[in-house]
Short mmCIF file of C-alpha atoms in Angstrom, two decimals:
data_model
loop_
_atom_site.label_atom_id
_atom_site.label_comp_id
_atom_site.label_asym_id
_atom_site.label_seq_id
_atom_site.Cartn_x
_atom_site.Cartn_y
_atom_site.Cartn_z
CA ASP A 1 -83.74 -1.68 40.72
CA THR A 2 -82.81 1.72 39.26
CA GLY A 3 -85.92 2.46 37.34
CA VAL A 4 -87.79 1.73 34.19
CA SER A 5 -85.59 0.35 31.28
CA GLN A 6 -86.34 0.16 27.57
CA ASP A 7 -84.62 -1.75 24.74
CA PRO A 8 -83.36 -0.81 22.25
CA ARG A 9 -82.52 2.85 22.71
CA HIS A 10 -82.40 3.46 19.07
CA LYS A 11 -83.85 1.70 16.17
CA ILE A 12 -83.56 2.40 12.33
CA THR A 13 -85.71 0.41 10.10
CA LYS A 14 -86.91 0.40 6.45
CA ARG A 15 -90.56 1.16 5.78
CA GLY A 16 -92.69 -2.07 5.78
CA GLN A 17 -90.56 -3.90 8.35
CA ASN A 18 -91.71 -5.02 11.67
CA VAL A 19 -90.10 -3.73 14.87
CA THR A 20 -90.48 -4.95 18.55
CA PHE A 21 -89.56 -2.88 21.52
CA ARG A 22 -89.21 -3.98 25.25
CA CYS A 23 -89.97 -2.17 28.48
CA ASP A 24 -89.11 -3.65 32.00
CA PRO A 25 -90.89 -1.56 34.49
CA ILE A 26 -89.79 -0.76 37.99
CA SER A 27 -90.08 -4.02 40.20
CA GLU A 28 -93.50 -4.69 41.53
CA HIS A 29 -95.12 -1.95 39.55
CA ASN A 30 -98.47 -3.32 38.45
CA ARG A 31 -99.33 -0.71 35.84
CA LEU A 32 -97.48 -0.16 32.61
CA TYR A 33 -98.07 2.53 29.99
CA TRP A 34 -96.85 3.06 26.35
CA TYR A 35 -96.68 6.46 25.02
CA ARG A 36 -95.53 7.98 21.75
CA GLN A 37 -93.76 11.33 21.39
CA THR A 38 -92.98 13.35 18.42
CA LEU A 39 -90.58 16.25 17.98
CA GLY A 40 -91.82 19.27 19.74
CA GLN A 41 -94.73 17.57 21.27
CA GLY A 42 -95.62 16.08 24.69
CA PRO A 43 -96.14 12.24 24.89
CA GLU A 44 -99.44 10.92 23.79
CA PHE A 45 -100.93 7.86 25.52
CA LEU A 46 -100.92 4.63 23.43
CA THR A 47 -102.10 2.02 25.91
CA TYR A 48 -102.19 0.92 29.56
CA PHE A 49 -101.78 -2.33 31.40
CA GLN A 50 -102.69 -3.51 34.89
CA ASN A 51 -100.88 -6.46 35.62
CA GLU A 52 -101.24 -8.52 32.43
CA ALA A 53 -104.54 -7.13 31.45
CA GLN A 54 -104.67 -4.34 28.68
CA LEU A 55 -107.25 -2.13 29.98
CA GLU A 56 -107.10 1.00 27.93
CA LYS A 57 -106.11 1.59 24.21
CA SER A 58 -105.90 4.91 22.44
CA ARG A 59 -107.39 5.40 19.03
CA LEU A 60 -103.86 6.18 18.08
CA LEU A 61 -103.19 2.53 18.33
CA SER A 62 -103.80 1.26 14.96
CA ASP A 63 -104.32 -2.40 14.09
CA ARG A 64 -100.61 -2.25 13.07
CA PHE A 65 -99.69 -1.94 16.69
CA SER A 66 -99.80 -4.58 19.25
CA ALA A 67 -98.82 -4.65 22.85
CA GLU A 68 -98.28 -7.47 25.42
CA ARG A 69 -97.45 -7.85 29.02
CA PRO A 70 -97.71 -11.56 29.31
CA LYS A 71 -96.64 -12.40 32.84
CA GLY A 72 -97.49 -8.93 34.32
CA SER A 73 -93.90 -7.93 34.42
CA PHE A 74 -92.10 -6.58 31.23
CA SER A 75 -93.86 -5.42 28.12
CA THR A 76 -93.45 -5.48 24.55
CA LEU A 77 -94.72 -3.06 21.82
CA GLU A 78 -94.85 -4.33 18.02
CA ILE A 79 -95.25 -2.20 15.05
CA GLN A 80 -96.20 -4.20 11.87
CA ARG A 81 -95.44 -2.78 8.39
CA THR A 82 -93.96 0.31 9.63
CA GLU A 83 -94.50 3.65 8.07
CA GLN A 84 -92.48 6.90 7.93
CA GLY A 85 -95.00 8.37 10.20
CA ASP A 86 -94.31 5.75 12.92
CA SER A 87 -90.91 7.61 13.48
CA ALA A 88 -91.10 8.95 17.05
CA MET A 89 -89.94 8.28 20.63
CA TYR A 90 -91.66 5.47 22.31
CA LEU A 91 -91.79 5.85 25.89
CA CYS A 92 -92.82 3.34 28.55
CA ALA A 93 -93.87 4.30 32.21
CA SER A 94 -94.93 2.37 35.08
CA SER A 95 -96.66 2.97 38.38
CA LEU A 96 -97.78 1.20 41.53
CA ARG A 97 -101.47 1.40 42.04
CA SER A 98 -101.32 1.82 45.75
CA GLN A 99 -99.15 5.04 45.28
CA GLY A 100 -101.59 6.91 43.35
CA HIS A 101 -101.10 7.80 39.60
CA GLU A 102 -97.35 8.97 39.55
CA GLN A 103 -95.68 7.51 36.50
CA PHE A 104 -92.19 7.02 36.02
CA PHE A 105 -90.72 6.95 32.58
CA GLY A 106 -88.08 4.94 31.03
CA PRO A 107 -85.33 6.49 28.67
CA GLY A 108 -87.41 5.68 25.60
CA THR A 109 -86.81 4.01 22.25
CA ARG A 110 -86.12 6.17 19.25
CA LEU A 111 -87.56 4.83 16.27
CA THR A 112 -86.49 6.00 12.63
CA VAL A 113 -88.27 4.63 9.53
CA LEU A 114 -86.50 5.20 6.40
CA GLY B 1 -108.20 14.05 22.92
CA GLN B 2 -107.81 16.54 25.63
CA GLN B 3 -105.87 19.72 24.95
CA LEU B 4 -103.56 21.20 27.50
CA ASN B 5 -102.03 24.36 26.81
CA GLN B 6 -98.84 25.27 28.40
CA SER B 7 -97.66 28.82 28.68
CA PRO B 8 -95.23 30.11 27.78
CA GLN B 9 -93.89 27.91 25.08
CA SER B 10 -90.15 29.11 25.76
CA MET B 11 -88.50 31.02 28.28
CA PHE B 12 -84.91 32.44 28.24
CA ILE B 13 -83.91 33.60 31.72
CA GLN B 14 -80.74 34.66 33.78
CA GLU B 15 -79.36 32.41 36.33
CA GLY B 16 -80.91 33.25 39.62
CA GLU B 17 -84.15 34.59 38.40
CA ASP B 18 -87.47 32.81 39.29
CA VAL B 19 -89.68 31.05 36.73
CA SER B 20 -93.31 30.68 36.45
CA MET B 21 -95.39 28.48 33.87
CA ASN B 22 -98.66 27.36 33.61
CA CYS B 23 -100.95 24.79 32.21
CA THR B 24 -104.59 25.26 31.47
CA SER B 25 -107.36 22.94 30.10
CA SER B 26 -111.02 23.14 29.28
CA SER B 27 -111.63 19.77 31.19
CA ILE B 28 -111.58 19.15 34.79
CA PHE B 29 -108.82 17.15 36.09
CA ASN B 30 -108.40 15.32 39.32
CA THR B 31 -104.65 14.70 38.99
CA TRP B 32 -102.03 16.92 37.77
CA LEU B 33 -98.11 15.80 37.33
CA TRP B 34 -95.21 18.01 36.33
CA TYR B 35 -92.36 16.39 34.49
CA LYS B 36 -88.72 17.77 33.28
CA GLN B 37 -87.39 16.27 30.05
CA GLU B 38 -83.92 16.63 28.74
CA PRO B 39 -82.89 15.87 25.29
CA GLY B 40 -82.96 12.08 24.36
CA GLU B 41 -84.37 11.14 27.63
CA GLY B 42 -87.65 10.18 29.17
CA PRO B 43 -89.68 12.60 31.39
CA VAL B 44 -88.57 12.80 35.02
CA LEU B 45 -91.49 13.17 37.51
CA LEU B 46 -91.09 16.44 39.60
CA ILE B 47 -94.20 16.93 41.54
CA ALA B 48 -97.59 15.28 41.67
CA LEU B 49 -100.87 16.96 42.92
CA TYR B 50 -104.15 15.39 43.88
CA LYS B 51 -106.46 18.02 45.27
CA ALA B 52 -107.66 21.35 44.17
CA GLY B 53 -105.92 24.14 45.80
CA GLU B 54 -103.03 21.94 46.68
CA LEU B 55 -99.50 23.39 46.87
CA THR B 56 -96.57 21.20 46.87
CA SER B 57 -92.97 21.77 46.91
CA ASN B 58 -89.90 19.81 45.72
CA GLY B 59 -86.70 21.69 46.66
CA ARG B 60 -86.89 25.04 44.63
CA LEU B 61 -89.74 23.87 42.62
CA THR B 62 -93.45 24.63 43.87
CA ALA B 63 -96.52 23.47 42.02
CA GLN B 64 -100.28 24.23 42.59
CA PHE B 65 -103.41 22.54 41.56
CA GLY B 66 -105.62 25.33 40.34
CA ILE B 67 -108.94 25.57 42.39
CA THR B 68 -111.06 25.59 39.12
CA ARG B 69 -109.34 22.09 38.53
CA LYS B 70 -108.63 23.13 35.01
CA ASP B 71 -105.23 24.47 35.51
CA SER B 72 -102.12 23.95 37.28
CA PHE B 73 -98.76 26.14 37.79
CA LEU B 74 -95.23 25.61 38.41
CA ASN B 75 -92.69 27.79 39.81
CA ILE B 76 -88.88 27.46 40.03
CA SER B 77 -87.01 29.66 42.34
CA ALA B 78 -83.47 31.06 41.93
CA SER B 79 -82.92 29.15 38.66
CA ILE B 80 -79.63 27.33 37.89
CA PRO B 81 -78.03 26.09 34.61
CA SER B 82 -79.08 22.49 35.45
CA ASP B 83 -82.82 23.52 35.19
CA VAL B 84 -82.46 23.81 31.56
CA GLY B 85 -85.04 21.42 29.79
CA ILE B 86 -88.64 21.12 28.73
CA TYR B 87 -91.23 21.05 31.33
CA PHE B 88 -94.49 19.15 30.68
CA CYS B 89 -97.81 19.17 32.57
CA ALA B 90 -99.87 16.02 32.52
CA GLY B 91 -103.52 15.72 33.69
CA ARG B 92 -105.89 12.95 34.36
CA LEU B 93 -109.51 12.96 34.12
CA ASN B 94 -111.94 11.55 36.69
CA THR B 95 -112.48 8.33 34.47
CA GLY B 96 -109.69 6.19 33.21
CA ASN B 97 -105.94 6.14 33.82
CA GLN B 98 -104.80 8.01 30.76
CA PHE B 99 -102.72 11.23 31.41
CA TYR B 100 -102.92 14.00 28.83
CA PHE B 101 -99.68 15.94 28.35
CA GLY B 102 -99.24 19.51 27.35
CA THR B 103 -96.97 20.71 24.63
CA GLY B 104 -94.24 21.75 27.03
CA THR B 105 -92.35 24.88 28.16
CA SER B 106 -88.67 24.89 27.10
CA LEU B 107 -86.38 26.55 29.60
CA THR B 108 -83.19 28.13 28.79
CA VAL B 109 -81.05 29.36 31.78
CA ILE B 110 -78.26 31.81 30.91
CA PRO B 111 -75.28 31.64 33.27
#
């Protein structure tokens, strides 16, 4: 296992369309996080899973956003009715509870909403 | 949300020089992480700090957990061109598992 993977790496969509991103964490990492990063800013926390349970959600995660981790392995982040303001890099990270809070990031999915 | 201020915003240095940057907050954190990010990629973890006053090294990088628990510092010695990137600090409060990221320090190394 070489690390966290994300798919797709780039997504261009028209306003109003729905998009879904996938994250595959490092094997056996039981914690998974989603972040959003806009140009010139640091990553902003969106949500966090421990195994399949979604334990924390940011106020940034509007009702158009939904994340799942159905079997405690990979996770999906869906954005419904995309808006231009959703354009950003969406980053996924994973960590192992027994190894503290060190989070390892994937390469991200760059979303552009036209 | 929590505000983490990183300083300086950007640095232009000559190869071989040492680099210092810091991260400050108005809140007390119990974990600090330092990351490096290159264009189009995700952040790469450099150093993790868990105790006030802790000093941890990773090769030419050294980071410290401030004794007030409201700040952290990263030093890079003898910089090389591949050190170029944006360095982010991230802190975690006592409660929850959320990390708050700083705005980053952009480092340019001139050969």
